[in-house]
Every structure is written in C-alpha cells, then in structure tokens.
Coordinates of C-alpha atoms in Angstrom, one line a residue:
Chain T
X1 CA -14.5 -19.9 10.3
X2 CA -12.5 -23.1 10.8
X3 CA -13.3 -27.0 9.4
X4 CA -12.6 -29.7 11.2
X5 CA -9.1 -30.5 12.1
X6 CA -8.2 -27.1 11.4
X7 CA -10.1 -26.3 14.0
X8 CA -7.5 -27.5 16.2
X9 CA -4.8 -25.1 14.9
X10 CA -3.5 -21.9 16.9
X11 CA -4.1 -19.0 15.4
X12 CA -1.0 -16.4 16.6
X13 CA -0.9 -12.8 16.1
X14 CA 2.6 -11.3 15.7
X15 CA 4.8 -8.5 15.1
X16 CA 6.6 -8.3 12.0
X17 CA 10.0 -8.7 13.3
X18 CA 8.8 -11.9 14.6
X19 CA 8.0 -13.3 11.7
X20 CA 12.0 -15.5 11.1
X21 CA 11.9 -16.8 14.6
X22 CA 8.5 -18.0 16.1
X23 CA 7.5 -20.4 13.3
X24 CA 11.5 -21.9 14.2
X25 CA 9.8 -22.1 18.1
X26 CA 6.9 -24.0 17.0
X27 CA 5.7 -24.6 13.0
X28 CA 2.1 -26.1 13.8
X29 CA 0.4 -22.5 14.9
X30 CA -1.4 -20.3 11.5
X31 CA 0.7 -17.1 11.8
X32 CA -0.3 -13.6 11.1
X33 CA 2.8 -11.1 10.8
X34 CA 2.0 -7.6 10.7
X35 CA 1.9 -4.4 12.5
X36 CA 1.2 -4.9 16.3
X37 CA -1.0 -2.0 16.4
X38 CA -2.6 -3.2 13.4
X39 CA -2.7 -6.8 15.2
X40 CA -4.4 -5.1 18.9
X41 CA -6.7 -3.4 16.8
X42 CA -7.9 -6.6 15.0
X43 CA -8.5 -8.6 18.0
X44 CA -10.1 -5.4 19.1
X45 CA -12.4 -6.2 16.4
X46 CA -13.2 -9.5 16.9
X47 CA -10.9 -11.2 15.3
X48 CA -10.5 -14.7 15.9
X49 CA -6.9 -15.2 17.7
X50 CA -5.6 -17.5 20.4
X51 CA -2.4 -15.6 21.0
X52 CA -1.0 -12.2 20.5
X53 CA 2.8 -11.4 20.0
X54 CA 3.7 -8.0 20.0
X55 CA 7.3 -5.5 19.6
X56 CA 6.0 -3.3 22.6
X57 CA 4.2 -3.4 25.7
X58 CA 2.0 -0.8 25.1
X59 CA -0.5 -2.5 22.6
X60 CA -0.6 -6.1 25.0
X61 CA -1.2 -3.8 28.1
X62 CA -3.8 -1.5 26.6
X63 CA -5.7 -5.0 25.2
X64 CA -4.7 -6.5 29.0
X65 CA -6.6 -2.8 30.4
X66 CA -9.8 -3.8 28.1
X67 CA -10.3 -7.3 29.5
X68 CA -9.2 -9.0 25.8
X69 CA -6.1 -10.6 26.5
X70 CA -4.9 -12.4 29.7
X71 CA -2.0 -10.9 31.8
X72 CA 1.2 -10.1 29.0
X73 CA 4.2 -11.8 29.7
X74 CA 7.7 -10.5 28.3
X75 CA 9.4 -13.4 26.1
X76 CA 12.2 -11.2 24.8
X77 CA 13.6 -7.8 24.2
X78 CA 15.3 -6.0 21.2
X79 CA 17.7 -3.4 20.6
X80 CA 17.1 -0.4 17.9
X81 CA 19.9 -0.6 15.5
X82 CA 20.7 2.3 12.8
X83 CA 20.9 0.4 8.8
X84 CA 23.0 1.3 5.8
X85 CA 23.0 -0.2 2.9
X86 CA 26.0 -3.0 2.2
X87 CA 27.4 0.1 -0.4
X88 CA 26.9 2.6 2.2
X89 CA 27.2 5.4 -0.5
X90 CA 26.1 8.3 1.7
X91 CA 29.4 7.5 4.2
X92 CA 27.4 7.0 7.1
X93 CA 29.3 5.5 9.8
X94 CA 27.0 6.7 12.9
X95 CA 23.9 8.4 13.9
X96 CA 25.6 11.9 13.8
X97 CA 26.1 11.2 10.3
X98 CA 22.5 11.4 9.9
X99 CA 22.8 15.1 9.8
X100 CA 24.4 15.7 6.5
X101 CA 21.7 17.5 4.5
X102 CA 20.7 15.3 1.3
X103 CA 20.6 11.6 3.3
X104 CA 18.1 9.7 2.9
X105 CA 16.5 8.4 5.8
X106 CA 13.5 5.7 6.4
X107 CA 11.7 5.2 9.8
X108 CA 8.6 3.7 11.1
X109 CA 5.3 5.7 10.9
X110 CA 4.0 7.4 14.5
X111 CA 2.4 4.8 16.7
X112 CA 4.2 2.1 14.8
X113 CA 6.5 0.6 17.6
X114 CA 9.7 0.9 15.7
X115 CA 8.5 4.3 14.6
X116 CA 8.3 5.3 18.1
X117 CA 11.5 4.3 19.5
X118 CA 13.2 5.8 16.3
X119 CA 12.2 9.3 17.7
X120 CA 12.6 8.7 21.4
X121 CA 16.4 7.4 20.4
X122 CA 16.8 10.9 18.4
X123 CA 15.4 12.9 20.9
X124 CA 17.6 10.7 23.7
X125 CA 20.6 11.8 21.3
X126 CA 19.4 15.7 20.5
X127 CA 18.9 14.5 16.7
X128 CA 15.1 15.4 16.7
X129 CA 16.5 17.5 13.7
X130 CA 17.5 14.5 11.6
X131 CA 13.9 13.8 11.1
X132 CA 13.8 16.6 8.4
X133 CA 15.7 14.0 6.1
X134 CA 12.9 11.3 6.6
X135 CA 11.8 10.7 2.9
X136 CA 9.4 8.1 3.9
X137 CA 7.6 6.5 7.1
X138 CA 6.8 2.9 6.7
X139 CA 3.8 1.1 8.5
X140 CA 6.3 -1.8 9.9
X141 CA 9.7 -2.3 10.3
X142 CA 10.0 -4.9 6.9
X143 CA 9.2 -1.7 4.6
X144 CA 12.3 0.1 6.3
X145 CA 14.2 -2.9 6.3
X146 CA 12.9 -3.2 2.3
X147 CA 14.0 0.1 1.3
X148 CA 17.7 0.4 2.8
X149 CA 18.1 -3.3 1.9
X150 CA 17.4 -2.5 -1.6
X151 CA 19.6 0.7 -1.8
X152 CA 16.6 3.2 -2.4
X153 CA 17.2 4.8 1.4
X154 CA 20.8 5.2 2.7
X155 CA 19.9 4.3 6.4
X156 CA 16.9 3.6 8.6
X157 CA 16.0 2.7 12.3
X158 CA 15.5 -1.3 12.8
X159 CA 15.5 -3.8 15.6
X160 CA 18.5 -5.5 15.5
X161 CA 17.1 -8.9 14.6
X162 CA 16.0 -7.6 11.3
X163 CA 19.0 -6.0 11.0
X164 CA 21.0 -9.5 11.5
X165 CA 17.9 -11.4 9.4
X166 CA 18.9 -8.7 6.5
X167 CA 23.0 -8.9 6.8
X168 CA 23.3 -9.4 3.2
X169 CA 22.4 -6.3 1.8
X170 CA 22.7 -4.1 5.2
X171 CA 25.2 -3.6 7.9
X172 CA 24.3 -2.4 11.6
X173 CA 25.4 0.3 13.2
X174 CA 24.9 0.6 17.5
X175 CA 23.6 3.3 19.2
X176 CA 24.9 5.1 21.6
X177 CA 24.3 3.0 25.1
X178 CA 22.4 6.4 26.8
X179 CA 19.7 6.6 23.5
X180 CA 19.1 2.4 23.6
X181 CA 15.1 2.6 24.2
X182 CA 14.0 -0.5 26.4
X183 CA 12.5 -2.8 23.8
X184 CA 10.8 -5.4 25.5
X185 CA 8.4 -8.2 23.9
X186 CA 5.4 -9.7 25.1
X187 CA 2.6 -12.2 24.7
X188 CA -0.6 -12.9 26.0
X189 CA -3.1 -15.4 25.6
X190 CA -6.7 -13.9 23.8
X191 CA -9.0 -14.2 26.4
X192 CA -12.1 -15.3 23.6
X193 CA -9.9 -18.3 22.3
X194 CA -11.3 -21.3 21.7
X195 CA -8.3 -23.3 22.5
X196 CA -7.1 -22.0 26.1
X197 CA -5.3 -25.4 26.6
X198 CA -2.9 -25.4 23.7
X199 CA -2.7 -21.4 23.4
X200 CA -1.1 -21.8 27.0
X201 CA 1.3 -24.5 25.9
X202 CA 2.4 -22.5 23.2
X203 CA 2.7 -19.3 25.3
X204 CA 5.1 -22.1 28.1
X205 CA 6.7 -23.1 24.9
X206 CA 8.0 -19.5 23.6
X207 CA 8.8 -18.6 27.5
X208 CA 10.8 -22.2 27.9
X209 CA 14.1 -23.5 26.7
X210 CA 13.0 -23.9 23.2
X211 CA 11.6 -20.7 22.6
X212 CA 15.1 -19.2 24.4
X213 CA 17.5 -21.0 22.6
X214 CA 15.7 -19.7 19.2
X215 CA 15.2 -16.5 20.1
X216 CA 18.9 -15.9 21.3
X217 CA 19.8 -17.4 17.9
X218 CA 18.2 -15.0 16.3
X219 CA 19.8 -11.7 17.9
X220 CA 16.8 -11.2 20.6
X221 CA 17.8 -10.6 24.2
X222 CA 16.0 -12.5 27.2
X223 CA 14.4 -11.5 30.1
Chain J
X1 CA -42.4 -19.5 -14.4
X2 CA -42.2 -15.9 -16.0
X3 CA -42.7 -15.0 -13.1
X4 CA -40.3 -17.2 -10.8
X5 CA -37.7 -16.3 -13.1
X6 CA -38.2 -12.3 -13.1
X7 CA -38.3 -12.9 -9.1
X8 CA -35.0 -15.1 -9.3
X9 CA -33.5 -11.5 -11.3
X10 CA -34.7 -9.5 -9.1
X11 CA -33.2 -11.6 -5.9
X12 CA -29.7 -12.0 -7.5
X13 CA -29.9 -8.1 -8.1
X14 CA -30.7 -7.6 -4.6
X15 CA -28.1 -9.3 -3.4
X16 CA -25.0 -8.3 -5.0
X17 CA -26.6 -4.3 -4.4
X18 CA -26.4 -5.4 -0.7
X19 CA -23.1 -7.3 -0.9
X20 CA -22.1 -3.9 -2.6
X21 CA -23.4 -1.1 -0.8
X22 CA -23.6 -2.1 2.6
X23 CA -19.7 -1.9 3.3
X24 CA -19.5 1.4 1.9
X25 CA -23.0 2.8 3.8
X26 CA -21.3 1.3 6.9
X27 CA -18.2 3.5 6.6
X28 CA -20.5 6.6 6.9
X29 CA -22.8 5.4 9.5
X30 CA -19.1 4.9 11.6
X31 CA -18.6 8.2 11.8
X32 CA -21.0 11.1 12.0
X33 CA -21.5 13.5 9.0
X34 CA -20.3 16.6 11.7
X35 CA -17.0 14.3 13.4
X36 CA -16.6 13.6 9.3
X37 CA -16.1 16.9 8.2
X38 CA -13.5 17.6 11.1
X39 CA -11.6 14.7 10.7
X40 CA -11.0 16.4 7.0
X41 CA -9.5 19.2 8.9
X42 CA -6.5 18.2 10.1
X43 CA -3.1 18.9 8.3
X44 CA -2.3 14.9 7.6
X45 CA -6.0 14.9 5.5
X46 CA -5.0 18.3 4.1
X47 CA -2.0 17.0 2.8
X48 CA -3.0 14.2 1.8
X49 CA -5.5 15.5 -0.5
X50 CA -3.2 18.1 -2.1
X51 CA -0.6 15.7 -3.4
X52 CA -3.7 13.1 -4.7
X53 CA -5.0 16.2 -6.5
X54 CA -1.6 17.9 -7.6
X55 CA -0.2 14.2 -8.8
X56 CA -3.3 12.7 -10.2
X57 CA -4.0 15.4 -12.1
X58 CA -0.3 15.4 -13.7
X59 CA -0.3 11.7 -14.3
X60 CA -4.1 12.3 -16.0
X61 CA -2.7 14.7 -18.5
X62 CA 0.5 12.6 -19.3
X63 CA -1.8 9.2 -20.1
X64 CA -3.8 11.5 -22.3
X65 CA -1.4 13.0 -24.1
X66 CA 0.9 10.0 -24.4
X67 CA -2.3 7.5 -24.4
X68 CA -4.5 9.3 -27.0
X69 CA -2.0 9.0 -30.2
X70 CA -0.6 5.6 -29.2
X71 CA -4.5 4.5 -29.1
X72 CA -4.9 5.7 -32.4
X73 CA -2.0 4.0 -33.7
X74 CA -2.8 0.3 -32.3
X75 CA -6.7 1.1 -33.1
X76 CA -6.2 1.8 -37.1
X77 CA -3.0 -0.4 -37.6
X78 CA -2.6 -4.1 -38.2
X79 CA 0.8 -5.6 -37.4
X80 CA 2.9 -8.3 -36.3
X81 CA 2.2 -8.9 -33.0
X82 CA -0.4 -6.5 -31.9
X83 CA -1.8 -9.1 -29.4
X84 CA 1.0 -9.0 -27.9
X85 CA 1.2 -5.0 -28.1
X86 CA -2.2 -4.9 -26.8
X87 CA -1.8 -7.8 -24.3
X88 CA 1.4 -5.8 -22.6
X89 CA -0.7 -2.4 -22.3
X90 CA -3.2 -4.9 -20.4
X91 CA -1.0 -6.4 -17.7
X92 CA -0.7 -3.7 -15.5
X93 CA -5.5 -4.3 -14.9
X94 CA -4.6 -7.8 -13.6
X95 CA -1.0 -7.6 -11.8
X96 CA -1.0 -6.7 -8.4
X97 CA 0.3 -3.5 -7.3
X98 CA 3.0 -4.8 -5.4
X99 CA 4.2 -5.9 -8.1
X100 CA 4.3 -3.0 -10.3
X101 CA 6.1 -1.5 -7.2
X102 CA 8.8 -3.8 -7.7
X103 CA 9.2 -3.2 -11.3
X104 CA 9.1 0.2 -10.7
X105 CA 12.2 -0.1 -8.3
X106 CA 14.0 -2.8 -10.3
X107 CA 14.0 0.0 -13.1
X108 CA 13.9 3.4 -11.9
X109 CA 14.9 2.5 -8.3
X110 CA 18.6 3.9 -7.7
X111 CA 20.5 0.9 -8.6
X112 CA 17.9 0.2 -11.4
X113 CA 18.0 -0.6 -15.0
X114 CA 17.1 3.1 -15.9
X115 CA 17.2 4.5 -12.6
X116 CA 20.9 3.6 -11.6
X117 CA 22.0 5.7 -14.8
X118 CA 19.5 8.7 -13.5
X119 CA 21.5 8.4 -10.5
X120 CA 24.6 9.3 -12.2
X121 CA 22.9 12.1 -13.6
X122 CA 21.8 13.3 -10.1
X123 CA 18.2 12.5 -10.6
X124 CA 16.5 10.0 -8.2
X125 CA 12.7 9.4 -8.8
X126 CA 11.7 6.9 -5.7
X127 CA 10.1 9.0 -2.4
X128 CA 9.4 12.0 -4.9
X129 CA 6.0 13.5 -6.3
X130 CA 7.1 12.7 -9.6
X131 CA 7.6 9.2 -8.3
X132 CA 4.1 8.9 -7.1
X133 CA 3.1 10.1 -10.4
X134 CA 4.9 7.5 -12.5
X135 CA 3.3 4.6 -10.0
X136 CA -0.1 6.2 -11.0
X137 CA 0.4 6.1 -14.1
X138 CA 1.8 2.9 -14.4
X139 CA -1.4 1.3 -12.8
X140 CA -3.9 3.7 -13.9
X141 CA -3.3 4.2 -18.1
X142 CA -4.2 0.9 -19.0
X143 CA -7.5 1.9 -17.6
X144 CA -7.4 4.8 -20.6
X145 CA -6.1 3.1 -23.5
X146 CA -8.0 0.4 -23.7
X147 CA -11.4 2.1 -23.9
X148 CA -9.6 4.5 -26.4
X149 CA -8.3 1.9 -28.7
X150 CA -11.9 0.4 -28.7
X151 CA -13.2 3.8 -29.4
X152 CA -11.1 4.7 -32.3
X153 CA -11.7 0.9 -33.8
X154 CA -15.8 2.0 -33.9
X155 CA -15.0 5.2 -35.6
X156 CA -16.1 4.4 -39.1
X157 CA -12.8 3.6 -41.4
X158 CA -15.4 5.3 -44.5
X159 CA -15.2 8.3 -42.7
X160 CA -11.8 9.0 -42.8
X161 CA -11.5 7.6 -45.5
X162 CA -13.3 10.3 -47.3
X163 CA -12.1 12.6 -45.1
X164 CA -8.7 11.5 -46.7
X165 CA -10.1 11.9 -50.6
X166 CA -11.2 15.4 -49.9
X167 CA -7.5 15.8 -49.3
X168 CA -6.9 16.3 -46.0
X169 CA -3.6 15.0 -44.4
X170 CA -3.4 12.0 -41.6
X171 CA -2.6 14.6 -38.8
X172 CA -5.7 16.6 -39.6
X173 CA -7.5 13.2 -40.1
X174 CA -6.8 12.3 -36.5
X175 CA -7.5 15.6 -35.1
X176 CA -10.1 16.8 -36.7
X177 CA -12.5 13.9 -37.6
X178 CA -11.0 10.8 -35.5
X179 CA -10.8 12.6 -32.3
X180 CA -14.1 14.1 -32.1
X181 CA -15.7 10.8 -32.8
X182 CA -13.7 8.9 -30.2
X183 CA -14.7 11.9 -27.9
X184 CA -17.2 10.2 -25.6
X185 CA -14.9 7.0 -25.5
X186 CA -11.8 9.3 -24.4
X187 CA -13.4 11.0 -21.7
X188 CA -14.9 8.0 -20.2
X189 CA -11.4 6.0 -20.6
X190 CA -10.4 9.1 -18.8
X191 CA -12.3 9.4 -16.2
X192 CA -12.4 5.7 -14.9
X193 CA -8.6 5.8 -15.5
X194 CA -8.7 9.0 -12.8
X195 CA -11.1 7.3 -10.5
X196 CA -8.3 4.7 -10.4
X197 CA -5.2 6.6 -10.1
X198 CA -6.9 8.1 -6.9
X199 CA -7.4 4.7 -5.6
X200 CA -3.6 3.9 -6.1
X201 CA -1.5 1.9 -3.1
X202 CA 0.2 -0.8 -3.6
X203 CA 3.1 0.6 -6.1
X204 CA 3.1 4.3 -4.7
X205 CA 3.9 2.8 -0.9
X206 CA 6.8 0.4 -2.5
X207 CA 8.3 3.0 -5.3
X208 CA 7.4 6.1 -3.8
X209 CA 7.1 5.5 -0.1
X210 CA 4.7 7.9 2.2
X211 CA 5.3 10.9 3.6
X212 CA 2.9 13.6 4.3
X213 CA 3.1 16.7 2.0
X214 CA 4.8 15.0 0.0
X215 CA 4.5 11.4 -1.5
X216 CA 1.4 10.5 1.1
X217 CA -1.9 10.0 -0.8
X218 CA -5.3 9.9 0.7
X219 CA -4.9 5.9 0.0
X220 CA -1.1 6.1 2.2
X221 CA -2.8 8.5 4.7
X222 CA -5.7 6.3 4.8
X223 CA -3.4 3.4 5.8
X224 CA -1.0 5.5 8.0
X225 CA -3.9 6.8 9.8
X226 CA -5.5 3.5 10.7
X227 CA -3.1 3.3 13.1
X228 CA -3.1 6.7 14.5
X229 CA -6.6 8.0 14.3
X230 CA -8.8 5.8 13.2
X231 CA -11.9 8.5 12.8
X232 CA -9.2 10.4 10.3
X233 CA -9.1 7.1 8.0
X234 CA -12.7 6.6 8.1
X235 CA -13.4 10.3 7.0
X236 CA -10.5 10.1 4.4
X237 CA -12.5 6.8 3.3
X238 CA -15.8 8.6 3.0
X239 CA -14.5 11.2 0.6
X240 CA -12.9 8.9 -1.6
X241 CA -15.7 6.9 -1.4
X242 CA -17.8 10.4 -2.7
X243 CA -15.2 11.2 -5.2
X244 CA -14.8 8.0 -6.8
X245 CA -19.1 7.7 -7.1
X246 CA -19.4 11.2 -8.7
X247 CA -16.8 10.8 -11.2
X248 CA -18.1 7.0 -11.9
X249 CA -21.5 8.4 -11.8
X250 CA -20.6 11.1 -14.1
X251 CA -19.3 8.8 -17.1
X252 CA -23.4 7.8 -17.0
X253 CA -24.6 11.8 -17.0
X254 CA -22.5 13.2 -19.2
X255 CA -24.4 12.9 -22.8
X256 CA -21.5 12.2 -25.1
X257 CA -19.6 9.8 -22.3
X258 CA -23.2 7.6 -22.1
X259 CA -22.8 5.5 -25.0
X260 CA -19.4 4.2 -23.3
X261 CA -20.6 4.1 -19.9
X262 CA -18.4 1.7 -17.4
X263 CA -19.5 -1.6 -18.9
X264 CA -18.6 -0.7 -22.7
X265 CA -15.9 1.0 -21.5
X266 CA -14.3 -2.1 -20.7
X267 CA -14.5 -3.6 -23.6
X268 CA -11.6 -4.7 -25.1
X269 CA -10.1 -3.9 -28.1
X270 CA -10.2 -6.4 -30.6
X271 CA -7.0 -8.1 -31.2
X272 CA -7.3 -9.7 -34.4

C-alpha cells in the first residue's frame, strides 16, 4: 500500500551484501536487504517491488524464465573470501587449515548463494571434508559475517565486500585462484512495477559511472 | 439496542476468529494432508524434531525445578525491591529475541562475561544442544514463573499457617500443602511456558546458530527450509501449528489446569 508522495518511491529488493553500497549509489529508493532467494521468492509472491538486486544469477534468471522480471543485467561481481577472527585463536592462516579437527567453521545454508559457492570452492579445492567442522549454516552472509566478527566461529566463507565492510574485527584470507567461483551480480527491473520510468533510471544509475565508482570503492569487481 | 449490542459482540468475535484462524487454516489447505505427512519424512524434519523434543524437554525440567522454589520464595515473601525482582523475571515476555541472543553472546559467548572464563575452562556453550537449551530457557521461563508466583499468592496464607501450628516444618509446608494447591497453576505455567520454548527463534539462531541434528529446531528448519523446500516448511509449520493447539488446548481439558486456563494464567503477580 503506498500514500501519496510515497507513492513515488522505488521500492529495491537486494542481497544482503548489498546493503553498505547501493543506498551510497542512490539514497532516495526504500530498500529491502535480505536473502536473494528469500527476495525471488517474495516477488514470486506478489510482492510489490520495482527492482531486484541479487548475489547470483541463478534467482534473477529463474524470475527472468517466469516472465516476473525484465532481462537481468550484471552490475558487479564478488570474490569468496575465507574470515578469521582479528585474534585468530585457531592459527588459521589458509583454507587447508580448515582441516584441523576442533575448528569452528560458519557457512551459508544450501541454496543460500554464499552457501553455495562455499561448497563448490571446497569441492574445487578437495576440502568437501572440512564441512564436518561446520557448527552452524546461516540463512545470509551477515549471520556468518556476525559470528566470526564476534569471535564465537574461528572462520567462515564471505564475499569479500563484507569481508572489507567487517575489517575491524575480521581479516581476509584469498583463495586459491583455481577454487575462485565466478560471483557475478545482477539486477533486473520487476516487470509488475508501477514506476517503469524511474526503476529504469535507477537500474542506468547502478550500471553508470556513479554506481561503478561506489561499487569499486566498496571491494566489488566490474563487469 | 440489546440486541444491536449482542450483534456488535458477536461481529467483533467474528472477526478477530477470522483474523486468527484463517492464516493458520491456510497453511494446511497449501499443502495436502498426504504431501504433509511426507514432507515429515525427510531427515532435515526428522532432525529437526528430535533436538526440539530432546532440548525442550531438558529446558522444561530445569524452569521447573529452578522456577518452582524461586516462585515460592517471591510469592510468600515481601522485600525491598520485589518489583524490581518480579519486573526482571518479566523482561525476557516483551524483549525481542534478538535481543536475548545478544545477551546471551555478550555473556556466555566465547569472549563473554561468563563465557570467556568457560573458555578457559574448555567449555564453550554457543552452536551446542545445551546452548539451544539455555536460549529456551531464557525466553520461555518467564512464561512459568509468573503464573506460579500468582498461584502460590492464591494459596490461602491460613492454610499454611495452620499447617505450620500443627508443627510441620517450612520444607514440608511447601511440599506437602503449598505445592499441591498451586498444582493446577504449575502445570498450566508449564505447559504454556513449553508451547513457547517450541516456538523459540530469534535467540537460538543468534546464540546457538542452526545446524541439523544438532542445534536446528523445527522453528531453524522451518526458516532454513523456506529456502530449500518450501513444502518441507509448510509441513514443519502444520505440526507445530498441531502441537502448540493440543498442548494450549489441553491447559482448558485438563480438570485441575482449568481454573488457570491461558487468560488467568497470565495474570501477573501482584507486586505490592
């Protein structure tokens, strides 16, 4: 339901690890940060959205596939970084590390995007086996990012903008080049939106110069 | 006018039944009662229905043992600053989960108040069963207390009184006259308190995380599962939806629990 002027605002969808750098892009837009499956399967539902933002293709091109959402463009891409806390008390200083029985690890849930790339990296690097020190499987990348940050997990699977957003309380360590999943971002305009004129410009807006220069600053790679 | 108003009752009771129930009949009309019963089947609802039994059933008996005498004590005893007492036992009904999640980190977490010395020890509650039992119990007990101070206020101070004269001590006092005539108070504190440890989220996710077989309650699985299999969450929905209404249901049924049914159950205990 929307009241006059508000009825002019853009209502954006977005992945979590979105949620420092597209209000920096443009402020005016109401912005809904969660899961992006969670996200596609409330515009599946009806709900009222102009544009969808989310940290995988697959959930844009399934909505894309269902007539919901207009052709998915990619706006940026991500890498998956491993986490420790600042402390690092575990003395993990790569993923191999991860093998040591008793350490704590903290991924995304299945079908979470993190989540997936977490276990196509391992699997990339032969570590499927270090899933048997998972102690919990968050449902988006903030509750990994939560409990490492917070020294309750000794390391967990991020995107390395949250990593860099979190640098306080947890350092990044790279994977190897040969396990690096191809993390690529995209947006699409809702095709029931009420406001196809401005949903565009703010879709140009996140593709152009102003959207580029914010989302570089933020650790994001471009297209 | 008698009329009009018994009408304008009987619309306003209409509505909030319709408000009420028609979510909940909803979730079962998703899903057939067949596709229901095999959505239960799978090992992530398996699971997740052994640690909500095993852990709500631990935290149960540890409000009641711990709950029952502390009752007793704030129900029979004035003191300085009993409000507050019975204010602090309170909080837990209004505060958000979240919230208790965080204070359950910020103490018992690993570099906690209480939780950083565990450490040392080489005990570590968060992502454990006995963490998802502390986050129940956190949120659930006031849900027990506060019906069983109320229920050992109404017990007649004459009674034990006399109960005293005839020379029996306070610990036989408690047990053998106080208790049984807070009885039906107690088990309906109980069982609403149960009802809403099963229900528990927002602290077990944040102090406890999820993990099937372990930490993952039918609440965490229900969430988890949204995302996965969405017929899996709406069956694991549906039988929490049951469970809750039988045990809710039974605080009516049950003879001795009737007097305290849900609405007097809530009433709180007097703070003069």
């Amino acid at each position: 339901m929307t009241f006059g002027l508000a009825a002019a605002k853009l209502t954006v969808l977005a992945a979590a690890s979105l949620t420092g750098v597209l209000p920096q892009i443009d402020k005016a837009p109401r912005y809904s940060f969660a899961g992006s499956d969670q996200l596609a399967f409330q515009i599946q539902q009806g709900a009222p959205a102009d544009v969808y933002a989310a940290a995988s293709p697959k959930y844009p091109d399934q909505l894309y596939a269902q007539g919901l959402v207009f052709k998915p463009r990619v706006f940026a891409t991500n890498e998956l970084v491993l986490i420790i806390p600042r402390a690092n008390d575990a003395g993990i200083h790569s993923v191999y590390d991860l093998r040591q029985s008793g350490v704590r690890l903290v991924i995304g849930a299945q079908g979470v995007p993190v989540g997936d790339y977490t276990r196509k990296a391992l699997a990339a690097l032969g570590l499927s086996s270090v899933l048997k020190n998972v102690v919990s499987e968050e449902t988006d990348v903030k509750g990994v990012v939560a409990k490492v940050a917070l020294g309750e997990a000794d390391a967990g699977f991020v995107y390395r903008t949250d990593a860099l957003a979190a640098r306080r309380d947890v350092a990044a360590i790279k994977l190897p080049q040969q396990a690096q999943p191809t993390i690529a971002y995209e947006l699409a305009v809702v095709r029931s939106t009420k406001h196809l004129k401005a949903a565009r410009a703010f879709v140009t807006r996140v593709l152009g110069n102003p959207g580029r220069l914010a989302l570089a600053r933020a650790g994001f790679g471009l297209p | 006018m008698r009329f009009a108003f018994t009408a304008l009752l009987a619309l306003a009771t209409t509505v909030a039944l319709v408000f009420l129930a028609l979510p909940l009949t909803a979730l079962f009309l998703r899903v057939g009662p067949r596709e229901l019963v095999s959505s239960l089947g799978g090992s992530t609802a398996r699971d997740a229905i052994l640690v909500s039994l095993k852990t709500n059933v631990i935290a149960e008996a540890l409000i009641v043992a711990i709950g029952t005498p502390a009752s007793y004590l704030l129900a029979r005893r004035r003191f300085r600053g009993r409000s507050v007492v019975l204010t602090l036992v309170e909080l837990p009904l209004v505060l958000p989960p979240a919230v208790g999640g965080i204070a359950l980190l910020a103490a018992f977490g690993r570099t906690g108040l209480v939780g950083g010395r565990l450490h040392a020890l080489g005990i570590s509650l968060p992502f454990t069963q006995a963490a998802v039992v502390v986050a129940v119990m956190f949120v659930a007990s006031p849900f027990y207390v506060r019906p069983a101070v109320a229920a050992f206020e109404a017990v007649d101070a004459s009674v034990l009184d006399a109960a005293r004269t005839l020379g029996a001590g306070p610990a036989r006092v408690f047990a053998r006259v106080a208790l049984p005539l807070a009885a039906g108070g107690l088990g309906a504190g109980a069982a609403v308190a149960f009802a809403r440890g099963l229900g528990e989220f927002g602290a077990t996710i944040m102090f406890a995380g999820s993990l099937q077989g372990v930490t993952q309650t039918l609440p965490l699985a229900i969430y988890a599962e949204f995302e996965r299999d969405f017929h899996v969450a709406i069956a694991l929905g549906a039988l929490l939806v049951v469970v809750s209404f039988a045990i809710l249901l039974s605080i009516k049924l049950v003879p001795a629990w009737t007097r305290y049914a849900l609405t007097s159950s809530f009433r709180s205990a007097t703070s003069s």
